């Protein structure tokens, strides 16, 4: 699996790649990861859509985290299910829509400058040049008032908070792909920043702790901020 | 099924009751509905938790829309599934958490005064006395700036909008319980108010239209605002 790497090559920040790392572990696979850089896309396997993660499974190359999850589910139906059926698959996609329209933009406004600083100098330039036009502002401006934005970000997690107060995982008694989608975004923040995105007594912390414990502490052992 | 009725008795506004009406239709049941009033709870079947919907199925009395959905799924497993399995059930609950923390409070700030006015005089007094202390303001104050709040409400529907641009239903190719949870709240607004909560070209309108068409137009034919 090809995944974005930082200046410190063992640091792997991408929330999309974490979705797939967790999905592969869920299906019981040991994965060889290959560092990928935005500015060295020529080194990525083809065909690709210019984004990572990309997995190479024998002679199959699959890119895009959602496509990878669908591929794994279809190709390895006898291993633990990522979606739990068609309705579960559709609703996992709703969770992804929520993450990408609410949670991820909110967290970007808290930690994106920290994230930028972890990249190689060349990737930092690439990232700025491609993202700042989309935001309509510099990344410094994007995070300038992050302390003031924190309460609204925490409030935006209310649906997840209700889940965490009730059940062990978003998908119920055991985790599945919708958990990994949400977790990937938290894992990005954890890996690039020491900013406290959650209050210490937030039930969401408990859920996140369970996610870090999965698969022998796969995500907990990843090179995080400060390490 | 007992459901809240308005001063005009054929008008049935409750979003929670609409979840169960649609769930019962999904399971293929013809339902006899009984009007219920907040101020006449002595007339409701027992045991109850002081809320409707309540269904009476032979000698079983089940209250609370979520409990009713779980009951129907367990009691009638051979009829079309509301959840599509355990993961689908857990994720439907996440959708409910999103509806109850984001969509429903947002829509209340647009249409709750309209909703209040549809109730019987006695129920209006009851509703004010129980809800206004929770809001910390009068219902008039709650909706005072509704025009100004409309853009933020519409933006809060972004996850649903992405679904509507991609698939026919939130649950995929066919509707299931998560669709009914979201729809119930729109149906409440439609039944009590003529306020335009969605822009005319919003893809969410298309999804809502599909929901109104289900089960022979069950929800479309319900007594709505102005009728």
GROMACS .gro file of C-alpha atoms in nm:
model
  454
    1UNK     CA    1   0.000   0.000   0.000
    2UNK     CA    2   0.130   0.340  -0.102
    3UNK     CA    3   0.065   0.612   0.156
    4UNK     CA    4   0.171   0.971   0.203
    5UNK     CA    5   0.487   1.004   0.414
    6UNK     CA    6   0.624   1.310   0.594
    7UNK     CA    7   0.974   1.457   0.606
    8UNK     CA    8   1.030   1.198   0.878
    9UNK     CA    9   0.956   0.902   0.652
   10UNK     CA   10   0.806   0.676   0.920
   11UNK     CA   11   0.536   0.936   0.989
   12UNK     CA   12   0.223   0.855   0.782
   13UNK     CA   13  -0.042   1.125   0.825
   14UNK     CA   14  -0.311   1.079   0.556
   15UNK     CA   15  -0.663   1.024   0.692
   16UNK     CA   16  -0.758   0.848   0.369
   17UNK     CA   17  -0.465   0.610   0.399
   18UNK     CA   18  -0.558   0.535   0.759
   19UNK     CA   19  -0.904   0.430   0.645
   20UNK     CA   20  -0.743   0.172   0.417
   21UNK     CA   21  -0.477   0.063   0.668
   22UNK     CA   22  -0.749  -0.017   0.919
   23UNK     CA   23  -0.965  -0.182   0.653
   24UNK     CA   24  -0.677  -0.407   0.548
   25UNK     CA   25  -0.611  -0.501   0.911
   26UNK     CA   26  -0.985  -0.571   0.955
   27UNK     CA   27  -0.961  -0.817   0.666
   28UNK     CA   28  -0.663  -0.977   0.837
   29UNK     CA   29  -0.387  -0.867   0.601
   30UNK     CA   30  -0.029  -0.785   0.686
   31UNK     CA   31   0.056  -0.489   0.470
   32UNK     CA   32   0.380  -0.366   0.329
   33UNK     CA   33   0.357   0.013   0.313
   34UNK     CA   34   0.549   0.225   0.066
   35UNK     CA   35   0.610   0.595   0.134
   36UNK     CA   36   0.459   0.825  -0.127
   37UNK     CA   37   0.513   1.196  -0.187
   38UNK     CA   38   0.286   1.446  -0.359
   39UNK     CA   39   0.581   1.566  -0.567
   40UNK     CA   40   0.693   1.220  -0.678
   41UNK     CA   41   0.374   1.087  -0.835
   42UNK     CA   42   0.578   0.935  -1.119
   43UNK     CA   43   0.688   0.672  -0.867
   44UNK     CA   44   0.329   0.564  -0.791
   45UNK     CA   45   0.187   0.249  -0.946
   46UNK     CA   46  -0.044   0.293  -1.243
   47UNK     CA   47  -0.322   0.335  -1.318
   48UNK     CA   48  -0.384   0.592  -1.046
   49UNK     CA   49  -0.605   0.897  -1.006
   50UNK     CA   50  -0.333   1.115  -0.858
   51UNK     CA   51  -0.432   1.035  -0.502
   52UNK     CA   52  -0.326   0.783  -0.239
   53UNK     CA   53  -0.392   0.533  -0.090
   54UNK     CA   54  -0.316   0.291  -0.372
   55UNK     CA   55  -0.296  -0.083  -0.306
   56UNK     CA   56  -0.121  -0.342  -0.516
   57UNK     CA   57  -0.275  -0.687  -0.468
   58UNK     CA   58  -0.099  -0.931  -0.696
   59UNK     CA   59  -0.148  -0.778  -1.039
   60UNK     CA   60  -0.440  -0.557  -0.932
   61UNK     CA   61  -0.384  -0.185  -0.863
   62UNK     CA   62  -0.669  -0.012  -0.679
   63UNK     CA   63  -0.671   0.355  -0.579
   64UNK     CA   64  -0.909   0.571  -0.370
   65UNK     CA   65  -1.000   0.465  -0.019
   66UNK     CA   66  -1.368   0.398  -0.093
   67UNK     CA   67  -1.285   0.193  -0.402
   68UNK     CA   68  -1.031  -0.003  -0.196
   69UNK     CA   69  -1.291  -0.084   0.069
   70UNK     CA   70  -1.536  -0.200  -0.198
   71UNK     CA   71  -1.264  -0.403  -0.368
   72UNK     CA   72  -1.162  -0.576  -0.044
   73UNK     CA   73  -1.524  -0.654   0.042
   74UNK     CA   74  -1.592  -0.804  -0.301
   75UNK     CA   75  -1.262  -0.984  -0.345
   76UNK     CA   76  -1.243  -1.126   0.009
   77UNK     CA   77  -1.605  -1.194   0.107
   78UNK     CA   78  -1.510  -1.476   0.346
   79UNK     CA   79  -1.302  -1.246   0.566
   80UNK     CA   80  -1.471  -1.018   0.825
   81UNK     CA   81  -1.711  -0.780   0.652
   82UNK     CA   82  -1.633  -0.409   0.631
   83UNK     CA   83  -1.992  -0.307   0.558
   84UNK     CA   84  -2.223  -0.580   0.688
   85UNK     CA   85  -2.437  -0.576   0.375
   86UNK     CA   86  -2.581  -0.330   0.125
   87UNK     CA   87  -2.757  -0.102   0.373
   88UNK     CA   88  -2.446  -0.093   0.591
   89UNK     CA   89  -2.241   0.000   0.285
   90UNK     CA   90  -2.474   0.284   0.187
   91UNK     CA   91  -2.484   0.417   0.542
   92UNK     CA   92  -2.104   0.396   0.572
   93UNK     CA   93  -2.098   0.626   0.273
   94UNK     CA   94  -2.332   0.866   0.456
   95UNK     CA   95  -2.085   0.862   0.745
   96UNK     CA   96  -1.808   0.943   0.496
   97UNK     CA   97  -2.018   1.233   0.364
   98UNK     CA   98  -2.055   1.361   0.718
   99UNK     CA   99  -1.682   1.327   0.784
  100UNK     CA  100  -1.590   1.506   0.464
  101UNK     CA  101  -1.840   1.793   0.493
  102UNK     CA  102  -1.835   1.850   0.870
  103UNK     CA  103  -1.558   1.683   1.065
  104UNK     CA  104  -1.264   1.703   0.826
  105UNK     CA  105  -1.311   2.072   0.732
  106UNK     CA  106  -1.355   2.152   1.101
  107UNK     CA  107  -1.040   1.970   1.202
  108UNK     CA  108  -0.845   2.126   0.913
  109UNK     CA  109  -0.914   2.469   1.063
  110UNK     CA  110  -0.751   2.350   1.383
  111UNK     CA  111  -0.451   2.146   1.268
  112UNK     CA  112  -0.375   2.200   0.899
  113UNK     CA  113  -0.077   2.427   0.956
  114UNK     CA  114   0.071   2.167   1.191
  115UNK     CA  115   0.006   1.909   0.921
  116UNK     CA  116   0.175   2.116   0.656
  117UNK     CA  117   0.489   2.150   0.867
  118UNK     CA  118   0.537   1.773   0.886
  119UNK     CA  119   0.574   1.739   0.506
  120UNK     CA  120   0.896   1.751   0.306
  121UNK     CA  121   0.986   2.101   0.180
  122UNK     CA  122   0.887   2.010  -0.177
  123UNK     CA  123   0.553   1.861  -0.064
  124UNK     CA  124   0.486   2.169   0.151
  125UNK     CA  125   0.517   2.390  -0.158
  126UNK     CA  126   0.295   2.156  -0.360
  127UNK     CA  127   0.034   2.139  -0.085
  128UNK     CA  128   0.017   2.516  -0.043
  129UNK     CA  129  -0.008   2.577  -0.416
  130UNK     CA  130  -0.292   2.330  -0.463
  131UNK     CA  131  -0.491   2.388  -0.141
  132UNK     CA  132  -0.470   2.760  -0.072
  133UNK     CA  133  -0.660   2.853  -0.391
  134UNK     CA  134  -0.940   2.614  -0.284
  135UNK     CA  135  -0.960   2.769   0.063
  136UNK     CA  136  -0.930   3.122  -0.073
  137UNK     CA  137  -0.679   3.200   0.200
  138UNK     CA  138  -0.339   3.096   0.328
  139UNK     CA  139  -0.311   2.800   0.561
  140UNK     CA  140  -0.191   3.041   0.831
  141UNK     CA  141  -0.514   3.238   0.789
  142UNK     CA  142  -0.718   2.916   0.788
  143UNK     CA  143  -0.605   2.822   1.140
  144UNK     CA  144  -0.553   3.174   1.279
  145UNK     CA  145  -0.851   3.168   1.513
  146UNK     CA  146  -0.842   2.802   1.604
  147UNK     CA  147  -0.895   2.852   1.978
  148UNK     CA  148  -1.215   3.041   1.902
  149UNK     CA  149  -1.331   2.766   1.663
  150UNK     CA  150  -1.271   2.481   1.906
  151UNK     CA  151  -1.611   2.488   2.085
  152UNK     CA  152  -1.800   2.476   1.753
  153UNK     CA  153  -1.582   2.188   1.631
  154UNK     CA  154  -1.647   1.991   1.949
  155UNK     CA  155  -2.021   2.060   1.922
  156UNK     CA  156  -2.018   1.935   1.562
  157UNK     CA  157  -1.921   1.591   1.696
  158UNK     CA  158  -2.253   1.554   1.881
  159UNK     CA  159  -2.376   1.264   1.665
  160UNK     CA  160  -2.053   1.073   1.732
  161UNK     CA  161  -2.073   1.162   2.101
  162UNK     CA  162  -2.416   1.003   2.130
  163UNK     CA  163  -2.283   0.686   1.972
  164UNK     CA  164  -1.987   0.680   2.209
  165UNK     CA  165  -2.217   0.715   2.510
  166UNK     CA  166  -2.420   0.415   2.400
  167UNK     CA  167  -2.213   0.157   2.220
  168UNK     CA  168  -1.852   0.054   2.184
  169UNK     CA  169  -1.831   0.135   1.813
  170UNK     CA  170  -2.016   0.339   1.553
  171UNK     CA  171  -2.097   0.011   1.375
  172UNK     CA  172  -2.224  -0.151   1.696
  173UNK     CA  173  -2.061  -0.418   1.908
  174UNK     CA  174  -1.763  -0.456   1.676
  175UNK     CA  175  -1.591  -0.197   1.458
  176UNK     CA  176  -1.633  -0.181   1.082
  177UNK     CA  177  -1.555   0.053   0.798
  178UNK     CA  178  -1.760   0.354   0.916
  179UNK     CA  179  -1.552   0.353   1.235
  180UNK     CA  180  -1.232   0.359   1.028
  181UNK     CA  181  -1.354   0.652   0.818
  182UNK     CA  182  -1.411   0.866   1.126
  183UNK     CA  183  -1.101   0.741   1.300
  184UNK     CA  184  -0.871   0.821   1.007
  185UNK     CA  185  -0.940   1.190   1.049
  186UNK     CA  186  -0.865   1.182   1.423
  187UNK     CA  187  -0.551   0.982   1.355
  188UNK     CA  188  -0.428   1.247   1.112
  189UNK     CA  189  -0.467   1.514   1.381
  190UNK     CA  190  -0.293   1.293   1.638
  191UNK     CA  191   0.000   1.229   1.404
  192UNK     CA  192   0.064   1.587   1.298
  193UNK     CA  193  -0.033   1.798   1.598
  194UNK     CA  194  -0.037   1.826   1.977
  195UNK     CA  195  -0.343   2.053   1.969
  196UNK     CA  196  -0.609   1.917   2.206
  197UNK     CA  197  -0.903   1.869   1.973
  198UNK     CA  198  -1.117   1.689   2.235
  199UNK     CA  199  -1.183   1.772   2.600
  200UNK     CA  200  -1.034   1.518   2.840
  201UNK     CA  201  -1.372   1.392   2.961
  202UNK     CA  202  -1.531   1.371   2.615
  203UNK     CA  203  -1.690   1.028   2.554
  204UNK     CA  204  -1.550   1.051   2.202
  205UNK     CA  205  -1.204   1.006   2.362
  206UNK     CA  206  -1.316   0.666   2.492
  207UNK     CA  207  -1.422   0.552   2.146
  208UNK     CA  208  -1.098   0.685   1.997
  209UNK     CA  209  -0.903   0.492   2.261
  210UNK     CA  210  -1.081   0.172   2.157
  211UNK     CA  211  -0.985   0.239   1.797
  212UNK     CA  212  -0.621   0.291   1.892
  213UNK     CA  213  -0.625  -0.046   2.069
  214UNK     CA  214  -0.749  -0.243   1.766
  215UNK     CA  215  -0.527  -0.486   1.577
  216UNK     CA  216  -0.261  -0.500   1.848
  217UNK     CA  217  -0.242  -0.121   1.876
  218UNK     CA  218  -0.171  -0.069   1.505
  219UNK     CA  219  -0.273   0.297   1.512
  220UNK     CA  220  -0.145   0.368   1.863
  221UNK     CA  221   0.204   0.249   1.769
  222UNK     CA  222   0.224   0.466   1.458
  223UNK     CA  223   0.475   0.748   1.473
  224UNK     CA  224   0.273   1.032   1.625
  225UNK     CA  225   0.339   1.396   1.703
  226UNK     CA  226   0.646   1.444   1.919
  227UNK     CA  227   0.782   1.098   1.851
  228UNK     CA  228  -5.084   0.325   1.614
  229UNK     CA  229  -5.133   0.628   1.837
  230UNK     CA  230  -4.997   0.950   1.689
  231UNK     CA  231  -5.012   1.318   1.779
  232UNK     CA  232  -5.301   1.496   1.611
  233UNK     CA  233  -5.357   1.869   1.558
  234UNK     CA  234  -5.660   2.088   1.616
  235UNK     CA  235  -5.764   1.964   1.273
  236UNK     CA  236  -5.772   1.598   1.373
  237UNK     CA  237  -5.671   1.455   1.035
  238UNK     CA  238  -5.342   1.651   1.050
  239UNK     CA  239  -5.067   1.432   1.199
  240UNK     CA  240  -4.743   1.627   1.243
  241UNK     CA  241  -4.505   1.426   1.464
  242UNK     CA  242  -4.170   1.342   1.301
  243UNK     CA  243  -4.132   1.046   1.535
  244UNK     CA  244  -4.473   0.911   1.437
  245UNK     CA  245  -4.385   0.949   1.069
  246UNK     CA  246  -4.078   0.732   1.121
  247UNK     CA  247  -4.305   0.456   1.250
  248UNK     CA  248  -4.578   0.511   0.989
  249UNK     CA  249  -4.321   0.464   0.714
  250UNK     CA  250  -4.161   0.167   0.894
  251UNK     CA  251  -4.499  -0.005   0.925
  252UNK     CA  252  -4.570   0.056   0.555
  253UNK     CA  253  -4.221  -0.081   0.472
  254UNK     CA  254  -4.315  -0.401   0.656
  255UNK     CA  255  -4.635  -0.415   0.453
  256UNK     CA  256  -4.886  -0.335   0.725
  257UNK     CA  257  -5.211  -0.146   0.692
  258UNK     CA  258  -5.233   0.062   1.004
  259UNK     CA  259  -5.525   0.201   1.197
  260UNK     CA  260  -5.413   0.533   1.345
  261UNK     CA  261  -5.562   0.681   1.660
  262UNK     CA  262  -5.528   1.054   1.730
  263UNK     CA  263  -5.339   1.134   2.050
  264UNK     CA  264  -5.306   1.460   2.241
  265UNK     CA  265  -5.034   1.571   2.479
  266UNK     CA  266  -5.299   1.675   2.730
  267UNK     CA  267  -5.495   1.350   2.716
  268UNK     CA  268  -5.225   1.098   2.799
  269UNK     CA  269  -5.470   0.907   3.020
  270UNK     CA  270  -5.627   0.784   2.697
  271UNK     CA  271  -5.302   0.629   2.571
  272UNK     CA  272  -5.243   0.254   2.595
  273UNK     CA  273  -5.022   0.136   2.878
  274UNK     CA  274  -4.746   0.081   2.951
  275UNK     CA  275  -4.611   0.395   2.784
  276UNK     CA  276  -4.324   0.634   2.846
  277UNK     CA  277  -4.529   0.950   2.797
  278UNK     CA  278  -4.441   0.981   2.430
  279UNK     CA  279  -4.592   0.870   2.102
  280UNK     CA  280  -4.582   0.682   1.869
  281UNK     CA  281  -4.723   0.382   2.049
  282UNK     CA  282  -4.828   0.073   1.855
  283UNK     CA  283  -5.066  -0.196   1.968
  284UNK     CA  284  -4.996  -0.527   1.793
  285UNK     CA  285  -5.236  -0.788   1.928
  286UNK     CA  286  -5.164  -0.785   2.300
  287UNK     CA  287  -4.825  -0.613   2.264
  288UNK     CA  288  -4.789  -0.240   2.335
  289UNK     CA  289  -4.464  -0.084   2.213
  290UNK     CA  290  -4.372   0.283   2.249
  291UNK     CA  291  -4.081   0.496   2.119
  292UNK     CA  292  -4.005   0.506   1.748
  293UNK     CA  293  -3.666   0.333   1.776
  294UNK     CA  294  -3.807   0.055   1.996
  295UNK     CA  295  -4.092   0.011   1.747
  296UNK     CA  296  -3.846  -0.029   1.459
  297UNK     CA  297  -3.646  -0.287   1.654
  298UNK     CA  298  -3.966  -0.467   1.754
  299UNK     CA  299  -4.092  -0.484   1.395
  300UNK     CA  300  -3.756  -0.610   1.270
  301UNK     CA  301  -3.739  -0.883   1.532
  302UNK     CA  302  -4.106  -0.983   1.527
  303UNK     CA  303  -4.140  -0.981   1.145
  304UNK     CA  304  -3.801  -1.092   1.011
  305UNK     CA  305  -3.951  -1.239   0.693
  306UNK     CA  306  -4.089  -0.904   0.579
  307UNK     CA  307  -3.860  -0.645   0.412
  308UNK     CA  308  -3.579  -0.550   0.647
  309UNK     CA  309  -3.568  -0.203   0.803
  310UNK     CA  310  -3.199  -0.222   0.890
  311UNK     CA  311  -3.032  -0.475   0.661
  312UNK     CA  312  -2.836  -0.634   0.945
  313UNK     CA  313  -2.650  -0.534   1.260
  314UNK     CA  314  -2.415  -0.281   1.102
  315UNK     CA  315  -2.704  -0.121   0.915
  316UNK     CA  316  -2.896  -0.099   1.243
  317UNK     CA  317  -2.606   0.068   1.425
  318UNK     CA  318  -2.552   0.314   1.142
  319UNK     CA  319  -2.924   0.395   1.122
  320UNK     CA  320  -2.888   0.497   1.484
  321UNK     CA  321  -2.597   0.724   1.388
  322UNK     CA  322  -2.825   0.882   1.127
  323UNK     CA  323  -3.086   0.932   1.402
  324UNK     CA  324  -2.820   1.097   1.619
  325UNK     CA  325  -2.737   1.330   1.330
  326UNK     CA  326  -3.105   1.411   1.274
  327UNK     CA  327  -3.167   1.482   1.642
  328UNK     CA  328  -2.857   1.692   1.705
  329UNK     CA  329  -2.831   1.878   1.373
  330UNK     CA  330  -3.129   1.863   1.145
  331UNK     CA  331  -3.421   1.863   1.388
  332UNK     CA  332  -3.293   2.153   1.605
  333UNK     CA  333  -3.215   2.346   1.287
  334UNK     CA  334  -3.560   2.292   1.143
  335UNK     CA  335  -3.724   2.376   1.477
  336UNK     CA  336  -3.569   2.723   1.455
  337UNK     CA  337  -3.744   2.769   1.122
  338UNK     CA  338  -4.087   2.612   1.171
  339UNK     CA  339  -4.163   2.548   1.539
  340UNK     CA  340  -4.397   2.844   1.580
  341UNK     CA  341  -4.591   2.726   1.276
  342UNK     CA  342  -4.598   2.382   1.434
  343UNK     CA  343  -4.726   2.515   1.763
  344UNK     CA  344  -5.015   2.693   1.595
  345UNK     CA  345  -5.149   2.370   1.445
  346UNK     CA  346  -5.209   2.212   1.788
  347UNK     CA  347  -5.526   2.227   1.997
  348UNK     CA  348  -5.536   2.519   2.243
  349UNK     CA  349  -5.475   2.287   2.539
  350UNK     CA  350  -5.182   2.114   2.365
  351UNK     CA  351  -5.036   2.454   2.270
  352UNK     CA  352  -5.025   2.551   2.637
  353UNK     CA  353  -4.873   2.216   2.734
  354UNK     CA  354  -4.613   2.237   2.456
  355UNK     CA  355  -4.507   2.590   2.552
  356UNK     CA  356  -4.482   2.507   2.921
  357UNK     CA  357  -4.267   2.199   2.862
  358UNK     CA  358  -4.048   2.319   2.571
  359UNK     CA  359  -3.976   2.684   2.640
  360UNK     CA  360  -3.783   2.611   2.962
  361UNK     CA  361  -3.564   2.367   2.763
  362UNK     CA  362  -3.494   2.626   2.493
  363UNK     CA  363  -3.443   2.904   2.748
  364UNK     CA  364  -3.659   3.132   2.535
  365UNK     CA  365  -4.011   3.165   2.395
  366UNK     CA  366  -4.098   2.985   2.072
  367UNK     CA  367  -4.147   3.328   1.912
  368UNK     CA  368  -3.788   3.414   2.004
  369UNK     CA  369  -3.666   3.076   1.879
  370UNK     CA  370  -3.784   3.144   1.524
  371UNK     CA  371  -3.746   3.524   1.523
  372UNK     CA  372  -3.447   3.533   1.288
  373UNK     CA  373  -3.541   3.235   1.073
  374UNK     CA  374  -3.464   3.401   0.741
  375UNK     CA  375  -3.110   3.469   0.862
  376UNK     CA  376  -3.071   3.109   0.981
  377UNK     CA  377  -3.187   2.952   0.657
  378UNK     CA  378  -2.847   2.941   0.477
  379UNK     CA  379  -2.680   2.767   0.773
  380UNK     CA  380  -2.965   2.516   0.795
  381UNK     CA  381  -2.935   2.435   0.426
  382UNK     CA  382  -2.557   2.400   0.458
  383UNK     CA  383  -2.602   2.160   0.750
  384UNK     CA  384  -2.773   1.919   0.507
  385UNK     CA  385  -2.452   1.873   0.305
  386UNK     CA  386  -2.408   1.504   0.398
  387UNK     CA  387  -2.764   1.431   0.282
  388UNK     CA  388  -2.710   1.639  -0.032
  389UNK     CA  389  -2.411   1.426  -0.129
  390UNK     CA  390  -2.622   1.113  -0.090
  391UNK     CA  391  -2.900   1.262  -0.300
  392UNK     CA  392  -2.657   1.346  -0.579
  393UNK     CA  393  -2.532   0.988  -0.591
  394UNK     CA  394  -2.804   0.740  -0.506
  395UNK     CA  395  -3.179   0.719  -0.494
  396UNK     CA  396  -3.196   0.665  -0.117
  397UNK     CA  397  -2.981   0.713   0.191
  398UNK     CA  398  -2.987   0.335   0.237
  399UNK     CA  399  -2.887   0.272  -0.127
  400UNK     CA  400  -3.099   0.146  -0.411
  401UNK     CA  401  -3.407   0.098  -0.196
  402UNK     CA  402  -3.523   0.295   0.107
  403UNK     CA  403  -3.493   0.165   0.461
  404UNK     CA  404  -3.527   0.293   0.815
  405UNK     CA  405  -3.253   0.559   0.801
  406UNK     CA  406  -3.442   0.721   0.513
  407UNK     CA  407  -3.759   0.728   0.723
  408UNK     CA  408  -3.581   0.889   1.018
  409UNK     CA  409  -3.462   1.180   0.804
  410UNK     CA  410  -3.785   1.201   0.611
  411UNK     CA  411  -4.001   1.222   0.924
  412UNK     CA  412  -3.848   1.556   1.013
  413UNK     CA  413  -3.906   1.700   0.665
  414UNK     CA  414  -4.259   1.568   0.673
  415UNK     CA  415  -4.327   1.750   1.000
  416UNK     CA  416  -4.216   2.078   0.839
  417UNK     CA  417  -4.426   2.011   0.531
  418UNK     CA  418  -4.736   1.940   0.740
  419UNK     CA  419  -4.719   2.240   0.971
  420UNK     CA  420  -4.562   2.515   0.759
  421UNK     CA  421  -4.535   2.672   0.416
  422UNK     CA  422  -4.186   2.804   0.489
  423UNK     CA  423  -3.949   2.704   0.207
  424UNK     CA  424  -3.684   2.509   0.394
  425UNK     CA  425  -3.508   2.389   0.075
  426UNK     CA  426  -3.411   2.579  -0.240
  427UNK     CA  427  -3.603   2.469  -0.548
  428UNK     CA  428  -3.299   2.319  -0.719
  429UNK     CA  429  -3.164   2.140  -0.412
  430UNK     CA  430  -3.095   1.769  -0.485
  431UNK     CA  431  -3.240   1.698  -0.141
  432UNK     CA  432  -3.577   1.794  -0.291
  433UNK     CA  433  -3.544   1.507  -0.538
  434UNK     CA  434  -3.483   1.257  -0.260
  435UNK     CA  435  -3.773   1.401  -0.060
  436UNK     CA  436  -3.996   1.365  -0.366
  437UNK     CA  437  -3.903   0.996  -0.390
  438UNK     CA  438  -3.995   0.951  -0.026
  439UNK     CA  439  -4.333   1.118  -0.078
  440UNK     CA  440  -4.401   0.875  -0.365
  441UNK     CA  441  -4.339   0.560  -0.159
  442UNK     CA  442  -4.620   0.325  -0.059
  443UNK     CA  443  -4.868   0.472  -0.302
  444UNK     CA  444  -4.798   0.829  -0.193
  445UNK     CA  445  -4.871   0.760   0.176
  446UNK     CA  446  -4.685   1.070   0.296
  447UNK     CA  447  -4.780   1.289  -0.001
  448UNK     CA  448  -5.149   1.231   0.060
  449UNK     CA  449  -5.131   1.319   0.429
  450UNK     CA  450  -5.308   1.639   0.528
  451UNK     CA  451  -5.038   1.902   0.478
  452UNK     CA  452  -5.013   2.275   0.537
  453UNK     CA  453  -5.291   2.468   0.369
  454UNK     CA  454  -5.508   2.161   0.312
   0.00000   0.00000   0.00000
